[in-house]
Amino acid sequence: MNFASQKQRRPVENVVPLINIVFLLLIFFMLAGSLRPVEPFAVELPKAAGEREPAERGAEGSVLFVAANGELALDGQRLDEAALLAALAARSGDGSLQLRADARVPARRFLPLLGRLRDAGVAELELVVADDR
Amino acid sequence: MRFEPSSRKRRRPTLTPLIDVVFLLLVFFMLATSFGSEASLRLQVGAPTAASRLPGDTGDTGNGSDAAPDAKRETIRITLSADGRIRVNGESVREGEVSGAILRALADERERPVRVLADDASPLQAIATVLAALERAGAEDVGLALATPTEAHE
């Protein structure tokens, strides 16, 4: 029997269904998932039944992370509150900010922060929650 | 290694690099995507929200005795305790019933003032639950503030 000649014709053809499936998976993940911003620390979003989808954020200085222990990070960069307020006051844009805060942040940390954000020129705040509907 | 005759090799371009790249993309999207859906709540920072004290708060349970222009409208007071419990106008409400309680309290008057008083230690989860319920109920005048110790234990 002459196996060698058969082997030479076959290998490339067998890969095509594999590529089909992989492409299918690729397209599935591209369409069904959503890219999430890189988190500088673990943030467990509060669960609530919100109605709006959070806006896509591409601009700089537009996503503020608040960790459970009160640590802050703007766009993945950790900073303290003074640096944060300075960065927010210096940025140009529509004054909107997306807030990704941990569900365990106590109110004594969270509410005063809101007031200071407003003073730093943040006009519109969006609190991101995990939709639990 | 097996070298094929060059004429045979030419007939079909090699697919291996393509597959490599596609696999790479596949793995990237698998790791970078998240399937848990997210929503957003608007925090009104321009308004009385986040002010330390609110003019409509007189310390009572909202019988509208203050001299505000729309004093005839009862202020709805929602208090959040340190352990995350929620009370609407003094009545303890379970987490799943917050929405219904707020709708009942609002009684179709969307412009009725709502004051959310959070205990120092109340978690953001409770605030988010209440804000989501208020947003769904369509409350227009929402104030959010830290409660003074006496208010928290009313």
Coordinates of C-alpha atoms in Angstrom, one line a residue:
Chain A
M1 CA 0.0 0.0 0.0
N2 CA 1.1 3.5 -0.7
F3 CA 0.2 5.6 2.4
A4 CA 2.7 8.3 1.7
S5 CA 0.9 9.8 -1.2
Q6 CA -2.4 9.9 0.6
K7 CA -0.8 11.6 3.6
Q8 CA 0.5 14.4 1.5
R9 CA -2.9 15.3 0.1
R10 CA -5.0 15.1 3.3
P11 CA -3.4 17.1 6.1
V12 CA -4.3 20.6 4.9
E13 CA -7.9 19.8 4.1
N14 CA -8.6 18.4 7.6
V15 CA -7.8 21.8 9.1
V16 CA -10.6 23.7 7.4
P17 CA -13.5 22.5 9.7
L18 CA -11.4 23.4 12.7
I19 CA -10.8 26.9 11.4
N20 CA -14.6 27.2 10.8
I21 CA -15.3 26.3 14.4
V22 CA -12.6 28.5 15.8
F23 CA -13.9 31.5 13.7
L24 CA -17.4 30.8 14.9
L25 CA -16.2 30.8 18.5
L26 CA -14.2 34.0 17.9
I27 CA -17.2 35.8 16.4
F28 CA -19.4 34.5 19.3
F29 CA -17.0 35.9 21.9
M30 CA -16.6 39.2 20.0
L31 CA -20.4 39.7 19.8
A32 CA -21.7 38.2 23.0
G33 CA -19.1 39.5 25.4
S34 CA -18.2 43.0 26.3
L35 CA -14.7 44.3 26.9
R36 CA -14.3 45.4 30.5
P37 CA -11.8 48.0 31.6
V38 CA -8.7 46.7 33.3
E39 CA -9.3 46.9 37.1
P40 CA -6.3 48.1 39.2
F41 CA -7.8 46.1 42.1
A42 CA -10.7 43.8 42.6
V43 CA -13.9 45.7 42.6
E44 CA -17.1 43.9 43.4
L45 CA -19.9 46.1 41.9
P46 CA -23.1 46.5 43.9
K47 CA -26.0 44.5 42.6
A48 CA -29.0 46.5 41.5
A49 CA -31.6 46.5 38.8
G50 CA -30.6 49.5 36.7
E51 CA -32.3 50.4 33.5
R52 CA -29.5 52.1 31.4
E53 CA -26.5 50.5 29.9
P54 CA -23.3 52.1 31.1
A55 CA -21.8 54.4 28.4
E56 CA -18.7 53.2 26.7
R57 CA -15.7 55.0 28.0
G58 CA -12.7 55.7 25.9
A59 CA -11.6 59.2 27.0
E60 CA -8.9 59.6 29.5
G61 CA -9.7 60.3 33.1
S62 CA -13.2 59.0 32.8
V63 CA -13.4 55.9 35.0
L64 CA -12.9 56.1 38.7
F65 CA -12.4 52.9 40.7
V66 CA -13.1 52.8 44.4
A67 CA -11.9 49.7 46.3
A68 CA -13.6 48.3 49.4
N69 CA -10.9 49.8 51.6
G70 CA -11.4 53.2 50.1
E71 CA -8.4 53.1 47.7
L72 CA -8.9 55.1 44.5
A73 CA -7.7 54.7 41.0
L74 CA -8.4 56.7 37.9
D75 CA -8.2 54.8 34.7
G76 CA -6.3 52.0 36.3
Q77 CA -3.7 54.2 37.9
R78 CA -3.8 54.3 41.7
L79 CA -3.7 57.7 43.3
D80 CA -4.6 59.4 46.5
E81 CA -7.5 61.7 46.9
A82 CA -5.6 65.0 46.5
A83 CA -4.0 63.7 43.2
L84 CA -7.4 62.5 42.0
L85 CA -9.1 65.8 42.5
A86 CA -6.2 67.6 40.9
A87 CA -6.3 65.3 37.9
L88 CA -10.1 65.8 37.6
A89 CA -9.8 69.5 37.8
A90 CA -7.1 69.6 35.1
R91 CA -8.9 67.4 32.6
S92 CA -10.9 68.8 29.7
G93 CA -14.1 67.3 28.6
D94 CA -17.8 67.2 29.4
G95 CA -17.3 66.7 33.1
S96 CA -18.7 63.2 33.2
L97 CA -17.3 60.4 35.2
Q98 CA -18.0 56.7 35.5
L99 CA -17.8 55.3 39.0
R100 CA -16.9 51.7 39.6
A101 CA -17.1 51.3 43.3
D102 CA -17.0 48.2 45.5
A103 CA -20.3 47.2 47.1
R104 CA -18.7 47.3 50.5
V105 CA -17.5 50.9 50.5
P106 CA -19.0 52.5 53.6
A107 CA -21.1 55.6 53.2
R108 CA -18.8 57.7 55.3
R109 CA -16.2 57.2 52.6
F110 CA -18.5 57.3 49.6
L111 CA -20.7 60.3 50.2
P112 CA -18.1 62.9 51.1
L113 CA -16.2 61.7 48.0
L114 CA -19.2 62.6 45.9
G115 CA -19.2 66.1 47.3
R116 CA -15.5 66.6 46.6
L117 CA -15.9 65.2 43.1
R118 CA -18.6 67.8 42.4
D119 CA -16.3 70.5 43.7
A120 CA -13.6 69.3 41.3
G121 CA -15.9 70.0 38.4
V122 CA -17.6 66.6 37.8
A123 CA -21.0 67.4 36.5
E124 CA -22.3 64.0 35.7
L125 CA -21.7 60.8 37.7
E126 CA -22.6 57.4 36.6
L127 CA -22.5 54.6 39.2
V128 CA -22.0 51.3 37.5
V129 CA -23.8 48.3 39.1
A130 CA -24.0 44.7 38.2
D131 CA -27.5 44.1 36.8
D132 CA -29.2 41.5 38.8
R133 CA -32.5 41.2 36.9
Chain B
M1 CA 11.0 17.0 8.9
R2 CA 9.3 16.0 5.7
F3 CA 10.0 18.1 2.7
E4 CA 7.3 18.0 0.1
P5 CA 8.0 18.7 -3.6
S6 CA 7.9 22.5 -4.0
S7 CA 5.2 22.3 -6.7
R8 CA 2.8 20.7 -4.2
K9 CA 3.6 23.3 -1.5
R10 CA 2.7 26.2 -3.8
R11 CA -0.7 25.0 -4.6
R12 CA -2.3 25.9 -1.3
P13 CA -1.0 28.6 1.1
T14 CA -0.1 27.3 4.5
L15 CA -2.9 27.8 7.0
T16 CA -0.9 27.4 10.2
P17 CA 0.0 31.0 10.8
L18 CA -3.6 32.0 10.2
I19 CA -4.8 29.4 12.7
D20 CA -2.2 30.7 15.2
V21 CA -3.4 34.2 14.9
V22 CA -7.1 33.2 15.1
F23 CA -6.4 31.1 18.2
L24 CA -4.6 34.0 19.7
L25 CA -7.6 36.3 19.1
L26 CA -10.0 33.7 20.4
V27 CA -8.0 33.3 23.7
F28 CA -7.8 37.1 24.0
F29 CA -11.6 37.6 23.6
M30 CA -12.3 34.7 25.9
L31 CA -10.2 36.2 28.7
A32 CA -11.1 39.9 28.1
T33 CA -14.8 39.6 27.7
S34 CA -17.2 39.6 30.6
F35 CA -20.7 38.2 30.3
G36 CA -22.3 39.6 33.5
S37 CA -24.3 42.5 32.2
E38 CA -23.9 45.9 33.8
A39 CA -26.1 48.9 34.3
S40 CA -25.6 52.4 35.4
L41 CA -27.4 54.7 37.9
R42 CA -27.2 58.4 37.6
L43 CA -25.9 60.2 40.6
Q44 CA -27.2 63.7 40.7
V45 CA -24.2 65.6 41.9
G46 CA -25.3 69.1 40.9
A47 CA -28.4 69.0 43.1
P48 CA -28.6 68.8 46.9
T49 CA -27.2 65.3 46.6
A50 CA -24.2 64.7 48.8
A51 CA -24.6 67.9 50.7
S52 CA -23.8 67.3 54.3
R53 CA -27.1 68.6 55.6
L54 CA -30.3 69.2 53.7
P55 CA -32.7 72.0 54.2
G56 CA -35.7 69.8 54.2
D57 CA -34.5 67.6 57.0
T58 CA -35.9 68.7 60.3
G59 CA -35.2 65.5 62.1
D60 CA -38.8 64.4 62.3
T61 CA -40.2 61.6 60.2
G62 CA -41.3 63.9 57.5
N63 CA -44.5 65.5 58.4
G64 CA -43.6 68.5 56.2
S65 CA -43.5 71.0 59.0
D66 CA -40.5 72.9 57.5
A67 CA -41.1 76.2 55.8
A68 CA -40.1 75.1 52.3
P69 CA -42.3 76.3 49.4
D70 CA -43.7 72.9 48.7
A71 CA -44.1 72.0 52.4
K72 CA -47.4 70.4 51.8
R73 CA -45.6 67.5 50.1
E74 CA -44.4 65.0 52.6
T75 CA -40.7 64.3 52.4
I76 CA -40.0 60.6 52.1
R77 CA -37.2 59.6 54.4
I78 CA -35.2 56.5 53.6
T79 CA -32.7 55.5 56.2
L80 CA -29.9 53.0 55.7
S81 CA -28.4 51.4 58.8
A82 CA -24.9 50.2 59.3
D83 CA -25.8 46.5 58.6
G84 CA -27.4 47.5 55.2
R85 CA -31.0 47.4 56.4
I86 CA -33.3 49.9 54.6
R87 CA -36.2 51.7 56.2
V88 CA -38.7 53.8 54.3
N89 CA -40.4 56.4 56.5
G90 CA -39.4 54.5 59.6
E91 CA -40.7 51.1 58.4
S92 CA -38.1 48.3 58.0
V93 CA -38.2 47.0 54.4
R94 CA -36.7 43.8 53.1
E95 CA -34.3 44.1 50.2
G96 CA -36.6 42.6 47.6
E97 CA -39.5 44.9 48.6
V98 CA -37.7 48.3 48.5
S99 CA -39.0 49.0 45.1
G100 CA -42.6 48.4 46.1
A101 CA -42.3 50.4 49.3
I102 CA -40.8 53.4 47.5
L103 CA -43.5 53.2 44.8
R104 CA -46.2 53.2 47.6
A105 CA -44.6 56.0 49.4
L106 CA -44.2 58.1 46.3
A107 CA -47.9 57.6 45.4
D108 CA -47.6 58.8 41.9
E109 CA -46.1 62.1 42.9
R110 CA -42.7 62.0 41.3
E111 CA -41.6 65.4 42.4
R112 CA -42.1 64.5 46.1
P113 CA -38.8 65.1 47.9
V114 CA -37.0 62.0 48.9
R115 CA -34.1 62.1 51.4
V116 CA -31.8 59.2 51.7
L117 CA -30.0 59.2 55.0
A118 CA -27.1 56.7 55.2
D119 CA -25.4 55.6 58.3
D120 CA -21.7 56.1 58.4
A121 CA -21.0 52.4 58.0
S122 CA -23.8 51.6 55.6
P123 CA -22.4 49.8 52.5
L124 CA -22.7 51.1 49.0
Q125 CA -24.8 48.1 48.2
A126 CA -27.7 49.6 50.2
I127 CA -27.3 53.0 48.6
A128 CA -27.3 51.4 45.1
T129 CA -30.4 49.3 45.9
V130 CA -32.2 52.4 47.0
L131 CA -31.0 54.6 44.1
A132 CA -32.0 51.9 41.6
A133 CA -35.5 51.6 43.1
L134 CA -35.9 55.4 43.2
E135 CA -34.7 55.7 39.6
R136 CA -37.2 53.1 38.5
A137 CA -40.0 54.8 40.4
G138 CA -39.1 58.0 38.7
A139 CA -38.4 60.1 41.8
E140 CA -37.2 63.5 40.6
D141 CA -36.0 65.1 43.8
V142 CA -33.6 62.8 45.5
G143 CA -31.1 63.9 48.2
L144 CA -28.4 61.7 49.6
A145 CA -26.6 62.4 52.8
L146 CA -24.9 61.0 55.8
A147 CA -27.2 60.6 58.8
T148 CA -26.4 62.1 62.1
P149 CA -26.2 59.5 64.9
T150 CA -29.7 60.4 66.2
E151 CA -31.3 60.1 62.8
A152 CA -29.7 56.7 62.2
H153 CA -31.4 55.2 65.3
E154 CA -34.8 56.7 64.9

